[in-house]
PDB file of C-alpha atoms in Angstrom:
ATOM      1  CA  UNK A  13      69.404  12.200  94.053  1.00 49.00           C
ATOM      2  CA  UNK A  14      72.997  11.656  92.670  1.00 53.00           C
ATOM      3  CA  UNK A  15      75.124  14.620  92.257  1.00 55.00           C
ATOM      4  CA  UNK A  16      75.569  15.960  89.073  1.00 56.00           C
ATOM      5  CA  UNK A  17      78.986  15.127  87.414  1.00 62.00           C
ATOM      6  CA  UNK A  18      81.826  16.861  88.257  1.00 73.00           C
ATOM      7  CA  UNK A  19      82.188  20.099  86.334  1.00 89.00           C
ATOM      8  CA  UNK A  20      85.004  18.804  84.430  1.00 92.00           C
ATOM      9  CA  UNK A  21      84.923  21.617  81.647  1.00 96.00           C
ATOM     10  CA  UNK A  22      86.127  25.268  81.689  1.00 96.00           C
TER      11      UNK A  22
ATOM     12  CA  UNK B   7      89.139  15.990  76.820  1.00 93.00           C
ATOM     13  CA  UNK B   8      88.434  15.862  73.137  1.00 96.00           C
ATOM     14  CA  UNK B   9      89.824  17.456  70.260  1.00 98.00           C
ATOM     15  CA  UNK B  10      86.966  20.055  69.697  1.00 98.00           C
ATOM     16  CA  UNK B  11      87.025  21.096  73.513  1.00 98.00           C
ATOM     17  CA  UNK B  12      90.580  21.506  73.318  1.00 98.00           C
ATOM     18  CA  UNK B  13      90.735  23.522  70.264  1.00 98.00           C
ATOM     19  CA  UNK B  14      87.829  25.886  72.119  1.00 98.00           C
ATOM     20  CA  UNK B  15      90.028  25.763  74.827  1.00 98.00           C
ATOM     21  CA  UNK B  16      92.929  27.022  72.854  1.00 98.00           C
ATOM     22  CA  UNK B  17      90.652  29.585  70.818  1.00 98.00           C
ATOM     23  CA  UNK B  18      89.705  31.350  73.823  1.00 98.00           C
ATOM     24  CA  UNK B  19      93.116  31.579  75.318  1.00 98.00           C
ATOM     25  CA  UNK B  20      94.591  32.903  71.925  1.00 98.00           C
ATOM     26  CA  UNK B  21      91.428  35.998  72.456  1.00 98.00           C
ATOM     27  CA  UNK B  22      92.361  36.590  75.230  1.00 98.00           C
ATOM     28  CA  UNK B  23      96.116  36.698  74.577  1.00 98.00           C
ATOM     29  CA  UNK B  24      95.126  39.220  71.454  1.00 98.00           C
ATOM     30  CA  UNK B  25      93.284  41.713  73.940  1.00 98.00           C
ATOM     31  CA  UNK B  26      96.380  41.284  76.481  1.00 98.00           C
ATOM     32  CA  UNK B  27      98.528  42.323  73.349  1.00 97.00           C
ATOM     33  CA  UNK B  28      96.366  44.866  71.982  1.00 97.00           C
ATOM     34  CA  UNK B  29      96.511  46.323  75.498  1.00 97.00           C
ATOM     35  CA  UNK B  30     100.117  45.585  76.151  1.00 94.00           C
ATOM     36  CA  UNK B  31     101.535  46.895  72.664  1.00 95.00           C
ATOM     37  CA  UNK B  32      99.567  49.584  71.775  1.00 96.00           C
ATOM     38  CA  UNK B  33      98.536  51.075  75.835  1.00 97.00           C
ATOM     39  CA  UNK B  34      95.211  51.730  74.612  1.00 96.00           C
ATOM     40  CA  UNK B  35      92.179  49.938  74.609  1.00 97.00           C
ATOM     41  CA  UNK B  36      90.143  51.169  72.312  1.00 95.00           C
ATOM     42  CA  UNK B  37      87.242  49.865  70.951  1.00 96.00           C
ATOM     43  CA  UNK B  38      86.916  47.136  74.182  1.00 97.00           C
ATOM     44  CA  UNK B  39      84.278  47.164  76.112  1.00 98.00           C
ATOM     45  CA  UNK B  40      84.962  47.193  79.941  1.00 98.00           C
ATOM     46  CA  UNK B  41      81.601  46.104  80.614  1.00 98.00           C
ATOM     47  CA  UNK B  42      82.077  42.732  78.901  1.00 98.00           C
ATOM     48  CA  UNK B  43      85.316  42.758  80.388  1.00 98.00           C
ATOM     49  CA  UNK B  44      83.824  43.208  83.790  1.00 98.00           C
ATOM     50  CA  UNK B  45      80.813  40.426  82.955  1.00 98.00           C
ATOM     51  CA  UNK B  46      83.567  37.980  82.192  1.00 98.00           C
ATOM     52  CA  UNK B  47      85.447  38.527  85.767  1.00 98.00           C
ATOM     53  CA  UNK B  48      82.002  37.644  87.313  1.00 98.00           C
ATOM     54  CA  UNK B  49      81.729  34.481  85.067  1.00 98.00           C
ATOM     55  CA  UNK B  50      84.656  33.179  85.893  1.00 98.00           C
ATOM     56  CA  UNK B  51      84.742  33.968  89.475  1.00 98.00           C
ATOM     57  CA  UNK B  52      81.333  32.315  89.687  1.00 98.00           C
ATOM     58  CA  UNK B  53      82.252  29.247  87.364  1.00 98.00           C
ATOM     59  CA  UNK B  54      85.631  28.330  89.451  1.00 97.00           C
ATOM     60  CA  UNK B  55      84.430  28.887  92.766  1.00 95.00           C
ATOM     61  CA  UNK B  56      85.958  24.804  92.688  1.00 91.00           C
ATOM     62  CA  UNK B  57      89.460  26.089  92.273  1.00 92.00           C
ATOM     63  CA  UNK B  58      90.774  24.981  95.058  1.00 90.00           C
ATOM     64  CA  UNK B  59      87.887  22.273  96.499  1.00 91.00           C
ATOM     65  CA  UNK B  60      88.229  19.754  93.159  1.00 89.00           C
ATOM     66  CA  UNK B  61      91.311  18.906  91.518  1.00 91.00           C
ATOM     67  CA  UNK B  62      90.240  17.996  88.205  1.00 92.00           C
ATOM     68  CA  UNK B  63      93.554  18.266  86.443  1.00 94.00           C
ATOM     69  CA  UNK B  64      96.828  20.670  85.965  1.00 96.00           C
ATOM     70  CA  UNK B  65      95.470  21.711  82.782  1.00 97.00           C
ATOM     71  CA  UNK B  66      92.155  22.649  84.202  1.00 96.00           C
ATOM     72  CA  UNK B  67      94.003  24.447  87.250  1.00 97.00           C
ATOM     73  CA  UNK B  68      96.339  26.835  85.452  1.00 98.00           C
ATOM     74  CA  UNK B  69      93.753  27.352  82.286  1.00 98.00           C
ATOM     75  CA  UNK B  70      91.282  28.786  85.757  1.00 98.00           C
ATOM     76  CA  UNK B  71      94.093  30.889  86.818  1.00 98.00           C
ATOM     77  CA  UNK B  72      95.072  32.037  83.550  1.00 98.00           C
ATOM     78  CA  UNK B  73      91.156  33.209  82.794  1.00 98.00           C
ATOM     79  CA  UNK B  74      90.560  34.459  86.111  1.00 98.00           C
ATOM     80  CA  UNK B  75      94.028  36.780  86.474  1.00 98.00           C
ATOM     81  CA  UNK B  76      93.703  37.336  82.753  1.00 98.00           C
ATOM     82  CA  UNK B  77      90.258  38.931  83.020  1.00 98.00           C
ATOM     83  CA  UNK B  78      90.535  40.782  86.000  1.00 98.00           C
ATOM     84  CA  UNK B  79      94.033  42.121  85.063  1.00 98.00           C
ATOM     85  CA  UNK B  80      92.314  43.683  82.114  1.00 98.00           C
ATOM     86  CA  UNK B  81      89.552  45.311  84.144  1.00 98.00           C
ATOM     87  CA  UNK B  82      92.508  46.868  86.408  1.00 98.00           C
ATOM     88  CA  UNK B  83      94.280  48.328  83.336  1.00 97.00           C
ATOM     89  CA  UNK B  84      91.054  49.887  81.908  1.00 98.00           C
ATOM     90  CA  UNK B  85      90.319  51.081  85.192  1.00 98.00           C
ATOM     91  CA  UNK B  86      93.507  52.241  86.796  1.00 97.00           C
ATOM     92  CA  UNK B  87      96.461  51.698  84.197  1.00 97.00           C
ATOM     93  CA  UNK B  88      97.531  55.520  84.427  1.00 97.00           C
ATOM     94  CA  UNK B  89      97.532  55.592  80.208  1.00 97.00           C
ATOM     95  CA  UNK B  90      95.662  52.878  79.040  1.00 97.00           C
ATOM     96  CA  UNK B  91      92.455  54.294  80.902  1.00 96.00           C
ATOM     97  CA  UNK B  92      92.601  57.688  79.073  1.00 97.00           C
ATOM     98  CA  UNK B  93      91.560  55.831  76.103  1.00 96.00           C
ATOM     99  CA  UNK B  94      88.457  54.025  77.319  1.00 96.00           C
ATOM    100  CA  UNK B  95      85.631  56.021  75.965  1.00 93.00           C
ATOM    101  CA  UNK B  96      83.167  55.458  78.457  1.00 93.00           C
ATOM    102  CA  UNK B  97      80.369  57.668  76.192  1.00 94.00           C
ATOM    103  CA  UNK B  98      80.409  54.808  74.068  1.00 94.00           C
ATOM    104  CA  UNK B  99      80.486  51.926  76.499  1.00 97.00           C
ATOM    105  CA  UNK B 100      76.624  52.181  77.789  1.00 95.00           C
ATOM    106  CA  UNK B 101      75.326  48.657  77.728  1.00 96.00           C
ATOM    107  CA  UNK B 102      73.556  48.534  80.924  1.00 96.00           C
ATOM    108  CA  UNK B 103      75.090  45.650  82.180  1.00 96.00           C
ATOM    109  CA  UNK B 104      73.828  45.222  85.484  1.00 96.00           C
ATOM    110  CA  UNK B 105      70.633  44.160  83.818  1.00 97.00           C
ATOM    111  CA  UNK B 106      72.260  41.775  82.736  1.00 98.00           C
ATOM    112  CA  UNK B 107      73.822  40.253  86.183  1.00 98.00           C
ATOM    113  CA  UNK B 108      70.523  40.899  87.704  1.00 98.00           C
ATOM    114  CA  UNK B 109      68.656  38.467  85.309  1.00 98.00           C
ATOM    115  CA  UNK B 110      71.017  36.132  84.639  1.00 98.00           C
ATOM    116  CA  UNK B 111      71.045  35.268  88.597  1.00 98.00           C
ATOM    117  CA  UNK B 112      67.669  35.452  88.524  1.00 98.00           C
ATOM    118  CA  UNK B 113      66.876  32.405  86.416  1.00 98.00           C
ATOM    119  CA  UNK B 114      70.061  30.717  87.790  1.00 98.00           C
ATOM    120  CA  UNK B 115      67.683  30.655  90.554  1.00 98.00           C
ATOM    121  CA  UNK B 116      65.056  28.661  88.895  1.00 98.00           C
ATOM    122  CA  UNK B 117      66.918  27.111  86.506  1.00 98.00           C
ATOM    123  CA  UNK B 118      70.013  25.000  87.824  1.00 96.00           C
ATOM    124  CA  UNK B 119      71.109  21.656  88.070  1.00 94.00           C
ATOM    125  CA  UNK B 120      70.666  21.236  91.393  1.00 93.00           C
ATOM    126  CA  UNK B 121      70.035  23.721  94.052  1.00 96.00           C
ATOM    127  CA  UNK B 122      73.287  24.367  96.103  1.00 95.00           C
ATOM    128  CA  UNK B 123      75.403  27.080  96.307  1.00 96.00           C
ATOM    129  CA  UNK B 124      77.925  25.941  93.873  1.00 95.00           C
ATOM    130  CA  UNK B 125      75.396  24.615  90.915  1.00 95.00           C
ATOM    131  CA  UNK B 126      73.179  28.333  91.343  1.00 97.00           C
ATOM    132  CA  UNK B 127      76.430  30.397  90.841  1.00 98.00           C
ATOM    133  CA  UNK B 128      77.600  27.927  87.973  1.00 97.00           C
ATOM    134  CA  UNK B 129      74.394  27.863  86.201  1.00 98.00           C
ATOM    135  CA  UNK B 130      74.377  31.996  86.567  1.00 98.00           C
ATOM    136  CA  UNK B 131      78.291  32.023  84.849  1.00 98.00           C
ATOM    137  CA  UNK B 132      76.661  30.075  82.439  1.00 98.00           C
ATOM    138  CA  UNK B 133      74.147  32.284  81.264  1.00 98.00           C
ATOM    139  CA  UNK B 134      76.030  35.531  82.287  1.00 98.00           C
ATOM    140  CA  UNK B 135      78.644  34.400  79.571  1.00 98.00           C
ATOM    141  CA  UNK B 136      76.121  33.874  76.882  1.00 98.00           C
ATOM    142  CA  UNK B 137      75.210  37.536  76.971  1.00 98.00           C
ATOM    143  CA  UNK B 138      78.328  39.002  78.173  1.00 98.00           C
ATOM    144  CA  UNK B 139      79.608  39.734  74.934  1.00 98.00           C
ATOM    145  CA  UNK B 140      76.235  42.337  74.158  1.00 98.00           C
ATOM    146  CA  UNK B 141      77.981  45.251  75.469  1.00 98.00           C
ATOM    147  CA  UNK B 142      81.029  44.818  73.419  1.00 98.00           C
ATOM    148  CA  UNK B 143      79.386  44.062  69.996  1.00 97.00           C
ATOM    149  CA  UNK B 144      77.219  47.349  70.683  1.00 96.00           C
ATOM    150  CA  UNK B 145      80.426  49.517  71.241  1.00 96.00           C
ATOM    151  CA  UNK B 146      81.719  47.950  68.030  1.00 95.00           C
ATOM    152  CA  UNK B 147      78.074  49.082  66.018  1.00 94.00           C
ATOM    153  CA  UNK B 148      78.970  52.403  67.891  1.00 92.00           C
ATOM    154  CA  UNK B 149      82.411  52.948  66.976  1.00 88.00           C
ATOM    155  CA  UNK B 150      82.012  51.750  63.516  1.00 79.00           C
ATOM    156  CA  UNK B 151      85.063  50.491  62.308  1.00 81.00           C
ATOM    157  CA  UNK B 152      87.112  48.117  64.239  1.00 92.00           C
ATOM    158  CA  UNK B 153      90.723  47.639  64.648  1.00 93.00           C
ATOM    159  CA  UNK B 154      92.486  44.649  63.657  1.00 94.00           C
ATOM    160  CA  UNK B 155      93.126  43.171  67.034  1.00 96.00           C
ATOM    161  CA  UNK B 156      89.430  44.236  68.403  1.00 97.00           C
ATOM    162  CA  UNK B 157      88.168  42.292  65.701  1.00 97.00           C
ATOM    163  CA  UNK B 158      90.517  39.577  65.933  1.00 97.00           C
ATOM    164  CA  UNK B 159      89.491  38.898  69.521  1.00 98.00           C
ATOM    165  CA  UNK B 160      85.887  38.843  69.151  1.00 98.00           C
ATOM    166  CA  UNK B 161      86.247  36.548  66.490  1.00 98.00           C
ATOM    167  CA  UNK B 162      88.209  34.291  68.805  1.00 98.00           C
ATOM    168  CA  UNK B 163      86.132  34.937  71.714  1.00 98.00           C
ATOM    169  CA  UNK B 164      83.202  33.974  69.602  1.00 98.00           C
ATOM    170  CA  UNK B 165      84.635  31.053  67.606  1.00 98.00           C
ATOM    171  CA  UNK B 166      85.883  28.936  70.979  1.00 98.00           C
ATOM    172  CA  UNK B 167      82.081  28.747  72.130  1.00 98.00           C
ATOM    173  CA  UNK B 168      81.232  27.155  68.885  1.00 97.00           C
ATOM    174  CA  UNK B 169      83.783  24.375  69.047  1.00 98.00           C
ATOM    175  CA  UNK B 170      82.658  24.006  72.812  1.00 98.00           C
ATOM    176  CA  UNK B 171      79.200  22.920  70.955  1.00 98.00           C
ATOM    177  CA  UNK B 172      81.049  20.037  68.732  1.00 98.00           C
ATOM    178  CA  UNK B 173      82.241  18.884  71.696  1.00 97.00           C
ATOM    179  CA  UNK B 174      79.106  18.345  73.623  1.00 96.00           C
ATOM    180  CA  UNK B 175      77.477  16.585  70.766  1.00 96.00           C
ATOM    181  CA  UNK B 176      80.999  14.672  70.325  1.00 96.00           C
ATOM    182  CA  UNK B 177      80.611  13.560  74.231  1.00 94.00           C
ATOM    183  CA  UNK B 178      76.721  13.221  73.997  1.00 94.00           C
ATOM    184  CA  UNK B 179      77.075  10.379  71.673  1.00 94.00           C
ATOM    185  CA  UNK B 180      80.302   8.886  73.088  1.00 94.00           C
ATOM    186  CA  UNK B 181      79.613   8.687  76.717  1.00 91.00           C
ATOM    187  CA  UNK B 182      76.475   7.503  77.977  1.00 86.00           C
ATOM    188  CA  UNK B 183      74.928   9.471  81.135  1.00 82.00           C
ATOM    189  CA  UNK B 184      76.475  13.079  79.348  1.00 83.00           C
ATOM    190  CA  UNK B 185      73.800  15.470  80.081  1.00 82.00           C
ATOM    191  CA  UNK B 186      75.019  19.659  79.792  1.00 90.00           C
ATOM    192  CA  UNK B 187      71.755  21.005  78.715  1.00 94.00           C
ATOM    193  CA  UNK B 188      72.122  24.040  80.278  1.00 97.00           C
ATOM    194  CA  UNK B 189      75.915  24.324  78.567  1.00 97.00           C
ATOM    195  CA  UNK B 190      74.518  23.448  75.578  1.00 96.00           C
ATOM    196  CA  UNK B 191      71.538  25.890  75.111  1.00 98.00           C
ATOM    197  CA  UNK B 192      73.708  28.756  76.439  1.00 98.00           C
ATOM    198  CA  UNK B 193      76.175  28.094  74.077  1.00 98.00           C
ATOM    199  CA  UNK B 194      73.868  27.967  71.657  1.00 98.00           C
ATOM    200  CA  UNK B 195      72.669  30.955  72.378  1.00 98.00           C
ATOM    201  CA  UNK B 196      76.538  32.573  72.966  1.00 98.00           C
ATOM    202  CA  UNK B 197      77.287  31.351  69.349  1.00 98.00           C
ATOM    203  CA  UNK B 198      74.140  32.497  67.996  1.00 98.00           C
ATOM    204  CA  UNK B 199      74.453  36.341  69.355  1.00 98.00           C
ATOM    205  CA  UNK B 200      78.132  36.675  67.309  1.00 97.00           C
ATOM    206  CA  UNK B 201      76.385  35.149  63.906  1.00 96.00           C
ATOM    207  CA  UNK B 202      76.015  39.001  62.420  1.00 94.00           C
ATOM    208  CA  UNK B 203      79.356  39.556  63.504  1.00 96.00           C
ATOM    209  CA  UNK B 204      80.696  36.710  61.817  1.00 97.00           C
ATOM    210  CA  UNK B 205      79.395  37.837  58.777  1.00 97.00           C
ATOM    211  CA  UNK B 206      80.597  41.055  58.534  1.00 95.00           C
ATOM    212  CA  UNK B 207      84.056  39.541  59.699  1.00 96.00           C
ATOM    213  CA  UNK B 208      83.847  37.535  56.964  1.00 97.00           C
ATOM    214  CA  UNK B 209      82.623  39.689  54.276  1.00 96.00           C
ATOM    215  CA  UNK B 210      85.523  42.272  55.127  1.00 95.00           C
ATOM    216  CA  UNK B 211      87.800  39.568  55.358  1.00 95.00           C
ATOM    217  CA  UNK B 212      86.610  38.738  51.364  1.00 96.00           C
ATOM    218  CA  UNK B 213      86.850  42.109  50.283  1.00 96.00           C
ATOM    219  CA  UNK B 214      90.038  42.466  51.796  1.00 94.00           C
ATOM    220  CA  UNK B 215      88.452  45.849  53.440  1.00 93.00           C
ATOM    221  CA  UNK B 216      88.579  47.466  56.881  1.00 92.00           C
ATOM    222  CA  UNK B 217      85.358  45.792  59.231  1.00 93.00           C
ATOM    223  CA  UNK B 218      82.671  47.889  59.689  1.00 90.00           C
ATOM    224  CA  UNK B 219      79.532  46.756  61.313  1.00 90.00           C
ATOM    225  CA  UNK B 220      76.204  48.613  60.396  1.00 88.00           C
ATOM    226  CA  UNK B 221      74.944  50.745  63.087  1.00 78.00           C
TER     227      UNK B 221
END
C-alpha cells in the first residue's frame, strides 16, 4: 500500500 | 501551489490578523468565542504534528508557526490577559465543545486515510475544523449584533475554506493521482455551516446597516 501523498497543504 | 489555495491561504491569515487586531486595539474580545478559539489550537496542533519531520517548503513552515502561535496566543489572552479576559462573557460562550472533540476523533478513527498515528490525528483536524466555527456563530445568534471586526473575521475565516474548495477541483483536474476526499467533503461541509452567515453579512452589507443575525 503506497503512502498517501505528502500533506502538502495547510 | 495555485492561485485559489494561495488566496485561501492569504484569506485566513488576514482573519486571523483582524481578531489579533480586534484584540490588540481595542483589549477586549468581545463577541469571540474562546471555544472556537480553543477548537482551532487543537486543529492545528493535530494537523502540523509534521512541523518539524517534513520540510515541505518556507512558506508552509512559517504559515504553521504563524497559525499555531497565532491561535494559541489568542487562547492565552482570553484566558489570562489581565484586561482582555474581563470582557469574555463566558454566559454566552456555551457551545459544548468537547462534544465536539470527542466525535470528531471518533470517526477520525474509522475514517482516515490510512491508519497511523499521523493520518488519525490529521483526518480528526480535518473534521474538528469543519465544526469548529459552531460555537462562535452561536455566540454571534446570542449576542445579536456584531461588531465590525467580529464580523469581519468570520467572514474571512469562512471565505478562505471556500477558495480551499476551487483549489481542489483546480488540482483534481490538473494533476492526475489528486485524491483529498476527506479535505474536500469537510470543506464542504466548513463552507456550508457559514452559508446563513454569509447572507446576513451580505444583506447588512446592502443595506449599509449594523449585522444582526436572527436568534
Amino acid at each position: 500500500h503506497q503512502a498517501p501523498p505528502a500533506k502538502d497543504e495547510l | 501551489m495555485n492561485i485559489f489555495r494561495f488566496a485561501g491561504d492569504m484569506t485566513h491569515l488576514i482573519s486571523i490578523l483582524v481578531l489579533l487586531l480586534k484584540v490588540y486595539a481595542t483589549k477586549s474580545c468581545s463577541g469571540i468565542s474562546l471555544k472556537t478559539q480553543e477548537l482551532y489550537g487543537i486543529v492545528f496542533l493535530a494537523r502540523y504534528l509534521d512541523l518539524f519531520t517534513d520540510f515541505i517548503s518556507v512558506y508552509n513552515t512559517v504559515m504553521k508557526l504563524v497559525f499555531i502561535g497565532s491561535s494559541l496566543a489568542i487562547v492565552w489572552c482570553m484566558r489570562f490577559h489581565r484586561v482582555v479576559k474581563r470582557s469574555y462573557d463566558r454566559d454566552v460562550d456555551t457551545f459544548r465543545h468537547y462534544f465536539l472533540v470527542g466525535g470528531c476523533f471518533l470517526l477520525a478513527l474509522f475514517v482516515h486515510e490510512k491508519f497511523s498515528f499521523r493520518e488519525v490525528f490529521w483526518a480528526f483536524s480535518i473534521y474538528l475544523e469543519a465544526v469548529a466555527i459552531l460555537p462562535q456563530l452561536i455566540l454571534l445568534q446570542r449576542s445579536g449584533n456584531v461588531d465590525n471586526l467580529t464580523g469581519q473575521y468570520v467572514l474571512f475565516l469562512g471565505a478562505y475554506r471556500g477558495f480551499y474548495i476551487l483549489n481542489w477541483i483546480y488540482r483534481y483536474f490538473t494533476e492526475d493521482q489528486f485524491s483529498r476526499w476527506i479535505s474536500c467533503v469537510s470543506g464542504l461541509v466548513q463552507t456550508a455551516l457559514y452559508a446563513d452567515f454569509f447572507y446576513y453579512y451580505f444583506i447588512s452589507w446592502k443595506n449599509n446597516a449594523k449585522l444582526k443575525l436572527p436568534a
